[in-house]
Each structure stands twice: as structure tokens, then as C-alpha cells.
């Protein structure tokens, strides 16, 4: 076994790899960008080398810098994790040329599998059924368009050099084809450094099933059964599970045998995933991911094996630590990916400070690279954490995951927690009758906005604001709680006649708050507009922001946290992000309405489609912004004339920066 390795990655996967290394007695070091100096993985690993600027191209994708870092810390091997350089054959070859061990497949195998078109040729040679389409990748838009027409609609455009949904486009009409090809190529180039695309026939309503394999590099390959990755949004996995439900034993056995046979043909070294698209009676090869997968924990939970340990033992020359006959399935595991994105706004990535992060204390496996106080930047993937539950049955595992999602609180950025909870409760999810297009087909009819606010939730938040306002007051607690700012009573209820606080929710709801006096048992009357609620707020665990909120109609555990003029409340409805202002401050602020178009988040301007004086219609694309490796279109909110253009291609803009002004008609 190695004495020391370098982890050439960041975030949750760097933390997860380090955990196995420590259990095995292997010392670890890491790398980080300038944006990640204070990241959780840097602190957890304990030794890390800064290798460049915030963009991945200036740091995590720099082969020379990563190898230099490994040498400087005395590492014998490099683990690439997933993403970044994990599937880069040039990196694997450079690692070996430097006298270090690459913890993954050989460079030759990565070359044969890393390109999707080449992988299809390997699968075909191994007798694995493949999808009709391109025989080789292309960087010529005209050639790609011609292939689309030859294969026939519907088709899928895929980045030949990568995965994770980047550079993928489902094409069902020839209208706008050139723009879709251009966008997919640009995304592929930015994500993987290679704009090449392949074209495949699109199989509708299929299931995405993948087989985990592991090989010793000398011809012996085993499988660790399958994972179900069908629940996807725009080709990106959202919820994964193991084993797959409602999958016939005969088909499972055939897919596993095909995956192993392909691995044997390649003398596969390390772990990899063979992915299939599965129909009612048949299946086709999709690709091979010659690396560790994001969703590997569900396989670990049902087999009891540590997949990172297998990688380390194979790479160190020990060979496979387990035989095929020793691999057994036990129970069911489900994983959900928590991401910083706004489901109600088309899953727009969300950046900013994580004011407060709280995960379930027990009964769930949490893989994360974030903690309270960290910044979510636009430079990397939006995934914050993974929650994994394991139970004897699938239904129990789903129930445990639902509860874990309800107990998770993330304040400061918008997350997909509400979307995930909705997804867990779908009848198709519960019955495992889903397909890869299910979310995209149904999502328009789902209510995915912010948590619904009611009088009780606003009153609880207001009560916490008052507590915090008066914490530093040295007067008696009775005097402190006369904290409305007004001494006159509005009537027999004791409420102040004039509001003390103005509360605004993210969905435009606002409320004027008045307070009454503190009662002997510790409750206080709170007026929310015209409604009245008696609230008692008892501290359960101050360090985790847990309180017992007692109101007229309910008692429940809530989490509360204040950051500046924002107050966050997490209850059974979800997360409420409330802007709180003293009432006098609120009424002194005037709102402004204009035709300003603002950047939804920090990012790079890729393209500007208008100039000053242009006439535009509502919905016209004014500019294209890239953030977190995703493209976003900034569109005109009304028809009018472009008064000014305040950005240019190649410019980095901050969140809410004005990029253009349109004078409405």
C-alpha cells in the first residue's frame, strides 16, 4: 500500500477519498485554487498546495501544477477523483512519466474509452449492443448537422470527451439546430477542453442503468451489480439507487456479463462504470466512465465494499481485494444530490455565502465539501452535498431519504431541496415506473417555488428577530421584551399601535409586524398584518440553531439563523428566506422600476446579441452568460429599444450587474 498520495480534486470527493486513506493508514495531501483557500477539503485533508487561480483552467486542470504539487509533498501516487482530470489520458500519462502512480485506468484504456465514439467501437467489438449514430466525433458544425439529418430525428448530441450532462442536447426538431450545435460545442470545450461531438439516436422513455466494474489490470474483472440512474434532469443525474427496481434478473445478468466482458477485453485496471440505456425488452451501450462515479456510495452501502479502497489496492499492485463470489447485495440504498440551484427559475445556479448549513445528525450518510460560512462560487459544479440512505427495503430507504431531506437546512443560497422532496413523493418514483425524460416532461406542472409562508412562520421569524435585537440589552428581561420601539398600547391586546418590523419573502409577500408584551410564561403576542399569533420560542440547541416554536396551532422544531438583514427559517414546509427591516427604515426606501437587465449570478459573458438602438421583442436573448460550466440566457423582459449595452464578450460580471437597459415600448 502507498505511504502517501495526492488527491487532485476538491469538495466532497476530496474529503471522501481522504477518509478512506486515513482508515488505511495512507497519508494524504491535496491541492486547491485561490478561490478554495478556506475550503472544507483543504482543512480536512490538512496539507494542501495552491496550484493557481479560481477558474479550473488555471488550477485544477493544470497538469504541470498538479504533478509539481505531488512531488513537493512527497506523494507516490495521485487520485484524480471525478471530473477535472479524471478522464484525461494525457494527465494519466504525465503522472506515470513523472514516476508516480495514477490511481485509475491506464492512459491507453482512458483513450479507448474516454472518447464516446471510441468507446462504442470497443463495445461493438466486445459484442455489446450499441446505439446507431456517429462512428467518430466531429468539431465541424456543418458535418454534425449533416449527421443529424442522416441519422434522423430524434437524436442526442453528446460531448465526446466528457459526461455529467455537459455538452448534451436532445434534438427533436431541425429548427434552431445550428444554435444547439454551437451551444453544445462551446459547453463541451469549456468543460472538457474538447469541443468534439457525437450524434446518437435518441431512445425515448428508456431507463439509465449502469454496472460498476473493477479490474486488476491483468485480465480479471468483476462487477459490483448495478445502479439505477434514471431520474435525471436535462441528462444530469438527480437521484440514484442500488439495486435497480423492477429489473428482470435475466436482463441484469446479461448487462453485468457484457460489462465484465468489455472490461476483460481492455484488461481494465481500477474501477469504472459501464452505462446502458434500457428499454422494455432490450438495452444498448451508452458509454464507459473510466473513473470513480459521483453515485458510488449507493453501491458501497448495498455491498459493504469501499470502492476507493479497491482503487488504492489495485493501483498499489495488491490486486482485487474481493472475488466475484464474495460480492453480495444487502438491502437498498438511495442517494440525492443537493445542489445550489433555483428549481423555480429553471435551475439557475445560486452563488453566495452559506450562512448556515445543517445536515441530519444520524441515520444518513452525508458526503459534502461545504460548511457554514463558506462561499459558493461560480467557478465549479453546483453540488453541495449528497445524502445516502440504506434500509432493508426500497420503500424504507426512500422514506428515510425523504426525512433526511426535510431535516437538512441550507441558508444563504437557494437549493434544490424542495425539488428533491417533490421527486421522492412522485408516484412514478415510488413505483419505479420512471424513465429518463420523466422530469423534463412533467416539471412544467410542478410547484417548485420557495416554501409557502403562513402567519405562523412569519410570526416565529419575527419573534427570533426581536430576541436577537434585545440580547445585548442590560435591562431586565421584562423590559427587554417591551421591544417594539413603541410605548403606547394599541388596545386591550397590548399590541403596539405602529409596526416595529417589515418582513419580505422571496416570492413578494410582505408583512408589517407588531409586538405585544412578554407574558409570564414566556410567550409574546405577534401581529402579522391583521392576524395575531401567540409565540413562545424555546432554545433546543443554540449551536445548531434549533428551537422549539410553540404557536396557537402547532409545536415544532425549527431552525433559525440571522445574517445581516436576512433571517432564515427552516420548518416542515422547507426553507424561508426573509428580509427583515425595522419599519421606519423600510418606509424610507423607495422602490425603483426600470428596464434594467441584470446578471442572475456572477459569470462570464460569452456573447452579446444586441447593440444600442436595436429594437427587441419580449423574450429576445440579449446576452449569454456562463457560470458553473452552464450557459444562461439573459432575455428582454418586455418589448422595447435597447438604451445601452453595459457588457462585452469575455467580461466577468458580478451577480445583479446591469448588462443592458431596454426602454419599454
XYZ file of C-alpha atoms in Angstrom:
665
model
C 0.000 0.000 0.000
C 1.098 3.576 -0.636
C 2.642 5.673 2.113
C 1.255 8.957 0.775
C -0.957 10.097 -2.100
C -2.087 13.418 -3.563
C -5.810 13.991 -4.161
C -6.117 16.085 -7.314
C -9.654 17.296 -6.713
C -11.803 19.410 -4.440
C -15.012 19.424 -2.441
C -16.857 16.384 -1.202
C -14.972 13.815 -3.268
C -11.610 15.018 -1.938
C -12.941 14.701 1.621
C -14.376 11.258 0.888
C -11.135 9.874 -0.629
C -9.134 11.240 2.303
C -11.417 9.400 4.734
C -10.602 6.006 3.238
C -6.901 6.829 3.060
C -6.792 7.651 6.752
C -8.581 4.410 7.617
C -5.927 2.509 5.660
C -3.057 4.489 7.201
C -2.223 6.311 3.970
C -1.088 9.927 4.375
C -2.800 12.444 2.100
C -2.176 15.877 0.640
C -4.438 17.960 -1.551
C -4.481 20.842 -3.986
C -6.593 23.965 -4.112
C -7.242 27.054 -6.195
C -7.081 30.605 -4.908
C -10.876 30.512 -4.508
C -10.629 27.388 -2.334
C -8.028 28.527 0.193
C -10.541 28.243 3.014
C -12.482 25.296 1.598
C -13.532 22.367 3.764
C -11.434 19.863 1.811
C -8.307 21.945 2.434
C -8.885 21.931 6.184
C -9.948 18.300 6.408
C -7.007 16.989 4.406
C -4.655 19.165 6.434
C -1.924 19.634 3.809
C -2.694 21.330 0.508
C -0.817 23.114 -2.261
C -2.253 26.147 -4.050
C -1.915 25.496 -7.767
C -3.493 28.523 -9.456
C -6.394 30.890 -9.891
C -10.091 30.379 -9.312
C -11.100 29.103 -12.787
C -10.482 25.382 -13.141
C -8.440 26.034 -16.287
C -5.965 27.965 -14.138
C -5.784 25.418 -11.315
C -7.457 22.006 -11.152
C -6.976 21.378 -14.884
C -3.252 22.307 -14.873
C -1.409 19.032 -15.315
C 2.023 20.515 -14.643
C 0.895 22.208 -11.444
C -0.765 19.075 -10.073
C 2.302 16.909 -10.720
C 4.596 19.548 -9.224
C 2.373 19.601 -6.135
C 2.599 15.815 -5.813
C 6.373 15.939 -5.982
C 6.584 18.773 -3.473
C 4.643 16.847 -0.815
C 6.415 13.528 -1.416
C 3.375 11.677 -2.776
C 3.823 8.332 -4.506
C 0.513 8.398 -6.368
C -2.282 10.723 -7.491
C -6.006 10.077 -7.139
C -7.979 12.228 -9.612
C -11.445 11.808 -8.050
C -14.126 12.567 -10.646
C -14.392 15.447 -13.095
C -11.448 17.737 -13.890
C -8.530 15.477 -14.980
C -10.035 12.112 -14.001
C -10.625 11.003 -17.612
C -7.672 12.811 -19.178
C -5.301 10.324 -20.773
C -2.594 12.983 -21.153
C -2.722 13.563 -17.407
C -2.510 9.862 -16.602
C 0.451 9.533 -18.972
C 2.181 12.580 -17.466
C 1.724 11.157 -13.965
C 3.398 7.911 -14.972
C 6.170 9.772 -16.830
C 6.888 11.635 -13.596
C 7.486 8.341 -11.812
C 4.189 8.477 -9.936
C 1.221 6.103 -9.930
C -2.073 7.161 -11.470
C -4.898 5.708 -9.367
C -7.164 4.759 -12.227
C -7.114 3.000 -15.591
C -4.070 3.045 -17.844
C -3.694 6.008 -20.226
C -4.324 3.691 -23.151
C -7.630 2.469 -21.736
C -8.723 6.027 -20.939
C -8.026 6.948 -24.566
C -10.013 3.976 -25.795
C -12.957 4.745 -23.519
C -12.781 8.464 -22.785
C -13.935 9.310 -26.273
C -17.568 8.184 -26.577
C -17.211 7.211 -30.233
C -14.113 5.121 -29.492
C -15.911 3.500 -26.549
C -18.764 2.483 -28.835
C -16.286 0.794 -31.152
C -14.797 -1.114 -28.217
C -18.236 -2.176 -27.026
C -19.226 -3.328 -30.504
C -16.022 -5.366 -30.755
C -16.874 -6.979 -27.396
C -20.315 -7.972 -28.621
C -22.210 -5.386 -26.584
C -25.274 -3.865 -28.339
C -24.722 -0.200 -29.282
C -26.948 2.737 -30.322
C -26.915 3.800 -34.012
C -25.110 7.094 -34.657
C -21.688 8.670 -35.230
C -18.658 6.496 -35.747
C -16.261 9.269 -34.683
C -16.501 12.719 -33.030
C -16.551 15.909 -35.073
C -15.716 19.560 -34.428
C -17.252 20.690 -37.736
C -20.754 22.122 -37.127
C -21.780 21.519 -40.722
C -20.706 17.876 -40.549
C -22.540 17.393 -37.263
C -25.702 18.890 -38.757
C -25.399 16.548 -41.741
C -25.046 13.529 -39.427
C -28.163 14.611 -37.525
C -30.126 14.654 -40.768
C -28.685 11.290 -41.832
C -29.402 9.513 -38.529
C -32.881 11.055 -38.370
C -34.746 12.740 -35.555
C -34.876 12.474 -32.635
C -31.153 12.425 -31.829
C -28.846 13.265 -28.963
C -25.775 15.477 -29.287
C -23.062 14.416 -26.838
C -19.702 15.837 -25.886
C -17.304 13.104 -26.980
C -14.772 13.846 -24.235
C -16.921 14.017 -21.117
C -20.174 13.409 -19.282
C -22.286 14.758 -16.454
C -24.814 16.247 -18.877
C -22.348 18.872 -20.119
C -22.445 19.414 -23.877
C -25.574 17.270 -24.306
C -28.627 18.345 -26.270
C -31.715 16.363 -27.234
C -32.739 17.356 -30.769
C -36.359 16.790 -31.770
C -36.660 19.477 -34.472
C -34.327 20.881 -37.101
C -35.383 24.407 -36.192
C -32.523 26.096 -34.338
C -30.201 23.130 -34.953
C -27.154 25.284 -35.731
C -27.549 27.212 -32.477
C -27.916 23.994 -30.462
C -24.766 22.546 -32.032
C -22.860 25.770 -31.350
C -24.002 25.821 -27.720
C -23.190 22.133 -27.126
C -19.721 22.510 -28.648
C -18.982 25.599 -26.576
C -20.104 23.865 -23.382
C -18.044 20.788 -24.249
C -14.954 22.905 -24.905
C -15.341 24.820 -21.645
C -15.999 21.692 -19.572
C -13.532 19.211 -21.089
C -11.185 21.212 -23.296
C -12.534 19.394 -26.363
C -15.453 20.650 -28.487
C -15.936 17.336 -30.332
C -19.496 15.990 -30.506
C -21.028 12.671 -31.472
C -24.600 12.077 -32.628
C -26.726 9.188 -31.385
C -30.281 8.085 -31.996
C -32.393 9.255 -29.067
C -34.163 6.413 -27.289
C -37.315 7.768 -25.663
C -38.582 6.685 -22.255
C -35.625 4.456 -21.521
C -34.038 3.741 -18.170
C -30.430 4.568 -17.327
C -28.816 1.527 -15.690
C -25.102 1.280 -15.026
C -22.865 -1.592 -13.958
C -19.976 -0.963 -11.572
C -16.889 -2.950 -12.569
C -13.455 -3.380 -11.027
C -10.389 -4.930 -12.627
C -6.832 -5.804 -11.582
C -5.246 -4.705 -14.885
C -4.202 -8.279 -15.635
C -7.421 -9.544 -17.161
C -9.506 -10.292 -14.073
C -12.664 -8.173 -13.884
C -15.637 -8.396 -11.543
C -18.891 -6.449 -11.227
C -20.479 -4.931 -8.136
C -24.001 -5.152 -9.537
C -25.995 -2.236 -10.943
C -27.205 1.257 -10.113
C -30.414 2.927 -11.248
C -29.724 6.470 -12.502
C -32.926 7.092 -14.441
C -34.148 10.146 -12.533
C -32.368 12.855 -14.494
C -32.982 16.459 -15.405
C -31.507 17.576 -18.711
C -29.268 14.500 -18.739
C -27.856 15.177 -15.265
C -28.476 12.582 -12.590
C -30.526 13.732 -9.607
C -31.366 10.623 -7.570
C -29.573 7.283 -7.840
C -30.197 3.950 -6.200
C -28.924 0.394 -5.917
C -30.002 -2.141 -6.869
C -32.365 -1.212 -9.719
C -36.044 -1.888 -9.041
C -38.304 -3.766 -11.436
C -35.357 -5.053 -13.447
C -35.596 -8.669 -14.515
C -32.878 -10.999 -13.306
C -32.125 -12.210 -16.831
C -31.535 -8.696 -18.171
C -29.462 -7.790 -15.092
C -27.266 -10.830 -15.615
C -26.794 -10.108 -19.337
C -25.810 -6.482 -18.722
C -23.393 -7.457 -15.966
C -21.839 -10.107 -18.199
C -21.489 -7.612 -21.061
C -19.849 -5.080 -18.752
C -17.382 -7.635 -17.420
C -16.596 -8.914 -20.915
C -15.846 -5.379 -22.096
C -13.594 -4.862 -19.076
C -11.773 -8.114 -19.744
C -11.192 -7.142 -23.367
C -9.487 -3.964 -22.112
C -7.539 -5.607 -19.258
C -9.284 -2.977 -17.197
C -7.400 -1.582 -14.187
C -9.188 0.031 -11.257
C -12.897 0.820 -11.125
C -15.197 2.001 -13.876
C -18.843 2.183 -14.830
C -20.446 0.723 -17.929
C -23.645 2.621 -18.695
C -26.672 1.317 -20.596
C -29.975 2.723 -21.846
C -32.621 0.102 -21.103
C -35.946 -0.436 -22.835
C -38.778 -2.811 -22.012
C -37.072 -5.814 -23.573
C -33.610 -4.720 -24.664
C -30.705 -2.458 -23.802
C -27.901 -0.590 -25.568
C -24.440 0.517 -24.535
C -24.089 4.223 -23.771
C -20.541 4.795 -22.537
C -17.896 3.846 -20.020
C -16.834 6.227 -17.267
C -13.240 5.143 -16.541
C -13.220 6.704 -13.081
C -14.971 6.880 -9.742
C -18.636 7.891 -10.092
C -20.479 10.530 -8.085
C -23.078 7.917 -7.157
C -20.639 5.211 -5.980
C -21.865 5.407 -2.332
C -25.110 3.547 -3.082
C -23.098 0.582 -4.342
C -20.912 0.737 -1.247
C -23.971 0.708 1.008
C -25.555 -2.394 -0.540
C -22.324 -4.388 -0.981
C -20.436 -3.311 2.137
C -17.371 -2.619 -0.002
C -15.231 0.521 -0.089
C -14.758 1.337 -3.776
C -11.994 3.879 -3.085
C -10.121 1.180 -1.151
C -10.423 -1.135 -4.162
C -8.893 1.591 -6.339
C -5.993 2.071 -3.932
C -5.255 -1.636 -3.552
C -5.313 -2.258 -7.300
C -3.143 0.785 -8.054
C -0.597 -0.201 -5.385
C -0.180 -3.624 -7.001
C -2.110 -5.700 -4.467
C -4.781 -6.678 -6.988
C -8.517 -7.029 -6.403
C -9.276 -7.496 -2.701
C -12.521 -9.367 -3.396
C -13.703 -12.229 -5.611
C -16.900 -12.152 -7.667
C -18.468 -14.815 -5.492
C -17.893 -12.692 -2.408
C -19.949 -9.753 -3.699
C -23.404 -9.823 -2.130
C -26.322 -7.413 -2.137
C -27.912 -6.347 1.119
C -30.917 -4.037 1.305
C -31.492 -0.943 -0.790
C -29.697 2.409 -0.963
C -30.790 5.756 -2.421
C -28.760 8.931 -2.994
C -29.903 12.512 -3.591
C -27.677 15.325 -4.853
C -28.199 18.645 -3.087
C -27.231 21.472 -5.406
C -27.082 25.258 -5.151
C -29.713 25.992 -7.771
C -33.168 27.529 -8.017
C -35.688 24.997 -9.307
C -38.358 27.670 -9.734
C -36.052 29.690 -12.011
C -35.134 26.909 -14.410
C -32.494 25.521 -12.032
C -30.414 28.641 -12.254
C -27.212 28.078 -10.225
C -27.111 30.030 -6.977
C -23.958 31.600 -5.582
C -23.150 33.385 -2.360
C -22.303 32.802 1.263
C -23.603 29.708 3.031
C -24.868 31.453 6.131
C -25.836 28.196 7.814
C -25.647 24.509 6.833
C -27.149 21.719 8.914
C -27.423 18.070 7.913
C -29.302 15.268 9.699
C -27.418 14.228 12.854
C -27.841 10.460 12.408
C -29.280 7.683 10.253
C -27.983 9.026 6.932
C -24.629 9.090 5.158
C -23.632 12.652 4.288
C -20.937 13.379 1.705
C -20.181 17.083 1.495
C -17.451 19.602 0.878
C -19.184 22.612 2.409
C -19.959 24.015 5.831
C -21.446 27.155 7.347
C -19.671 30.354 6.351
C -18.234 29.096 3.058
C -18.768 30.818 -0.280
C -20.439 29.072 -3.207
C -18.581 30.462 -6.214
C -19.497 30.303 -9.919
C -16.282 28.518 -10.842
C -17.215 24.908 -10.084
C -20.075 22.433 -10.084
C -23.110 23.465 -8.037
C -23.347 20.247 -5.981
C -23.141 20.950 -2.240
C -23.687 17.505 -0.760
C -25.050 14.013 -1.233
C -27.414 12.306 1.191
C -27.420 8.498 1.107
C -29.857 6.272 2.987
C -29.813 2.492 3.349
C -32.621 0.232 4.525
C -33.833 -3.374 4.182
C -36.374 -2.352 1.521
C -36.581 0.268 -1.208
C -39.675 1.851 0.308
C -37.930 2.284 3.659
C -34.833 3.728 2.010
C -36.976 6.297 0.175
C -38.821 7.172 3.396
C -35.533 7.691 5.218
C -34.221 9.859 2.402
C -37.366 11.991 2.444
C -36.963 12.550 6.187
C -33.245 13.334 5.739
C -34.087 15.964 3.113
C -36.671 17.515 5.436
C -34.081 17.697 8.222
C -31.446 19.358 6.025
C -31.220 23.145 6.243
C -29.121 25.312 3.930
C -29.345 29.080 4.430
C -27.831 31.778 2.231
C -28.177 30.228 -1.219
C -31.132 28.679 -2.977
C -31.039 24.881 -3.180
C -32.979 22.100 -4.880
C -34.125 20.558 -1.570
C -37.805 21.234 -2.296
C -37.444 19.743 -5.768
C -35.839 16.600 -4.327
C -38.609 16.188 -1.754
C -41.181 16.522 -4.534
C -39.328 13.936 -6.593
C -39.214 11.395 -3.762
C -43.010 11.564 -3.444
C -43.806 11.113 -7.151
C -45.946 8.015 -7.786
C -43.553 7.076 -10.603
C -40.612 7.240 -8.205
C -42.339 5.125 -5.596
C -43.395 2.567 -8.209
C -40.068 2.699 -10.117
C -42.064 3.275 -13.314
C -39.922 6.236 -14.390
C -37.861 6.941 -17.497
C -35.046 9.375 -18.267
C -37.373 12.030 -19.705
C -39.899 11.934 -16.858
C -38.702 15.052 -15.028
C -38.271 17.117 -18.192
C -41.763 16.126 -19.386
C -43.595 16.775 -16.114
C -41.705 19.577 -14.410
C -43.690 22.393 -16.015
C -46.701 21.321 -13.945
C -44.878 21.120 -10.620
C -44.947 23.820 -7.971
C -41.269 24.348 -7.187
C -41.260 27.848 -5.740
C -39.993 28.842 -2.325
C -41.537 27.307 0.778
C -45.063 28.595 1.356
C -45.223 31.119 4.151
C -48.095 31.346 6.597
C -48.862 33.620 9.521
C -47.220 31.222 11.978
C -43.912 31.006 10.094
C -43.659 34.789 9.758
C -44.530 35.250 13.430
C -41.869 32.749 14.510
C -39.239 34.535 12.420
C -40.285 37.919 13.787
C -40.061 36.594 17.342
C -36.487 35.446 16.728
C -35.603 38.872 15.297
C -36.877 40.501 18.455
C -34.877 38.095 20.622
C -31.690 38.980 18.758
C -32.432 42.706 18.880
C -32.703 42.611 22.662
C -29.950 40.109 23.524
C -27.447 42.817 24.357
C -29.842 44.899 26.425
C -28.732 45.032 30.080
C -32.208 45.889 31.390
C -34.435 43.235 32.922
C -35.866 40.585 30.599
C -39.324 42.088 31.107
C -38.156 45.460 29.873
C -36.180 43.891 27.042
C -39.266 42.236 25.627
C -41.150 45.523 25.507
C -39.019 45.739 22.395
C -41.422 47.070 19.873
C -39.881 50.525 19.901
C -43.252 51.993 20.783
C -44.525 52.593 24.297
C -48.178 53.207 23.566
C -50.598 50.299 23.529
C -52.944 49.950 20.611
C -55.735 48.418 22.678
C -56.651 45.703 25.150
C -54.402 43.148 23.415
C -51.303 45.143 24.374
C -50.000 45.342 20.807
C -48.025 48.427 19.797
C -50.129 50.695 17.560
C -47.403 51.101 14.949
C -45.380 48.278 13.336
C -41.836 47.603 14.523
C -40.723 45.371 11.679
C -41.248 44.852 7.965
C -40.798 41.321 6.591
C -40.472 40.441 2.895
C -40.436 36.951 1.440
C -38.679 35.894 -1.723
C -41.986 35.463 -3.543
C -43.130 39.031 -2.969
C -45.220 38.595 0.180
C -44.704 41.321 2.775
C -45.982 41.832 6.289
C -45.984 44.549 8.927
C -45.150 43.144 12.359
C -46.297 44.463 15.722
C -45.358 43.038 19.112
C -47.139 42.832 22.449
C -45.560 42.480 25.895
C -43.827 39.346 27.157
C -46.194 37.216 29.206
C -45.255 35.457 32.449
C -44.984 32.011 30.793
C -42.604 33.382 28.158
C -44.929 33.900 25.205
C -45.447 37.076 23.220
C -48.310 38.197 21.010
C -47.216 38.912 17.431
C -49.383 40.695 14.881
C -48.714 39.774 11.241
C -50.641 42.333 9.210
C -54.188 41.781 10.528
C -53.627 38.324 12.045
C -52.427 37.625 15.576
C -50.317 34.697 16.783
C -49.035 33.969 20.266
C -45.471 32.640 20.023
C -43.123 31.030 22.513
C -39.613 30.301 21.230
C -37.532 27.895 23.311
C -33.879 27.097 22.582
C -33.239 23.409 21.833
C -29.632 23.591 20.633
C -28.242 27.065 20.085
C -25.115 25.809 18.301
C -27.240 24.254 15.556
C -29.923 26.961 15.534
C -32.616 24.523 16.727
C -35.638 25.923 18.557
C -38.964 24.615 19.750
C -41.578 27.003 18.374
C -44.913 26.974 20.187
C -47.751 28.861 18.499
C -51.519 28.909 18.779
C -51.899 25.951 16.463
C -48.688 23.933 16.467
C -45.485 22.910 18.227
C -42.495 22.042 16.071
C -38.731 22.045 15.937
C -37.428 24.781 13.640
C -34.032 26.135 12.689
C -33.399 29.880 12.705
C -30.421 31.965 11.668
C -29.922 35.673 11.042
C -27.362 37.138 8.657
C -27.478 40.912 8.314
C -30.977 41.887 7.215
C -31.811 38.295 6.218
C -33.494 35.887 8.596
C -33.725 32.227 7.624
C -36.311 29.811 8.969
C -36.409 26.089 8.249
C -39.606 24.267 9.202
C -41.636 21.363 7.859
C -42.547 23.419 4.770
C -38.923 23.972 3.786
C -36.607 26.977 3.941
C -37.971 30.514 4.257
C -35.598 33.340 3.300
C -36.951 36.526 4.807
C -35.671 40.057 4.503
C -36.283 41.890 7.778
C -36.034 45.653 8.218
C -37.041 47.978 11.033
C -40.305 49.501 9.873
C -39.060 53.080 9.808
C -36.110 52.052 7.642
C -38.423 50.237 5.285
C -40.760 53.148 4.671
C -37.800 55.433 3.908
C -36.659 53.237 0.992
C -38.171 53.956 -2.405
C -38.511 51.254 -4.967
C -37.318 51.858 -8.492
C -38.722 50.322 -11.629
C -36.675 50.308 -14.792
C -35.851 48.282 -17.854
C -32.500 47.150 -16.446
C -31.458 43.603 -17.337
C -29.193 42.158 -14.667
C -26.852 39.185 -14.497
C -28.642 36.471 -12.468
C -25.307 35.436 -10.963
C -21.579 36.020 -11.263
C -20.196 34.699 -14.520
C -18.507 35.247 -17.878
C -20.274 36.998 -20.763
C -19.946 34.680 -23.765
C -21.967 36.552 -26.335
C -23.855 39.837 -26.759
C -26.600 39.811 -29.379
C -27.631 43.493 -29.468
C -26.210 46.987 -29.830
C -27.544 50.310 -28.647
C -30.628 51.329 -30.593
C -31.766 47.817 -31.529
C -35.480 47.065 -31.370
C -36.170 43.846 -29.404
C -39.211 41.745 -28.616
C -40.086 40.340 -25.220
C -38.031 37.182 -24.641
C -35.262 38.140 -27.072
C -31.840 36.843 -25.992
C -29.778 39.914 -25.138
C -26.645 38.144 -23.891
C -25.370 34.686 -22.982
C -23.687 34.188 -19.609
C -21.603 31.205 -18.488
C -21.383 30.238 -14.824
C -20.581 26.909 -13.165
C -19.917 25.484 -16.658
C -23.527 26.175 -17.662
C -24.912 28.677 -20.130
C -27.708 31.070 -19.188
C -29.591 33.395 -21.480
C -30.390 36.939 -20.350
C -33.599 37.891 -22.128
C -35.614 41.057 -22.578
C -38.486 41.240 -20.112
C -40.517 43.419 -22.443
C -40.531 44.684 -25.999
C -38.638 47.921 -26.479
C -35.486 49.660 -27.619
C -32.000 48.947 -26.307
C -30.947 52.099 -24.482
C -27.495 50.862 -23.522
C -25.294 47.752 -23.526
C -23.128 47.562 -20.435
C -21.140 44.380 -21.041
C -18.916 42.775 -23.650
C -17.891 39.219 -24.552
C -15.124 37.915 -22.304
C -16.094 40.186 -19.423
C -16.704 38.756 -15.944
C -19.745 40.334 -14.317
C -20.959 40.220 -10.748
C -24.371 38.997 -9.680
C -27.048 41.677 -10.304
C -24.695 43.700 -12.508
C -26.636 45.618 -15.187
C -25.743 44.154 -18.593
C -28.188 46.170 -20.678
C -31.085 48.597 -20.415
C -34.194 48.257 -22.561
C -36.635 51.153 -22.771
C -40.125 49.608 -22.823
C -42.447 50.451 -25.695
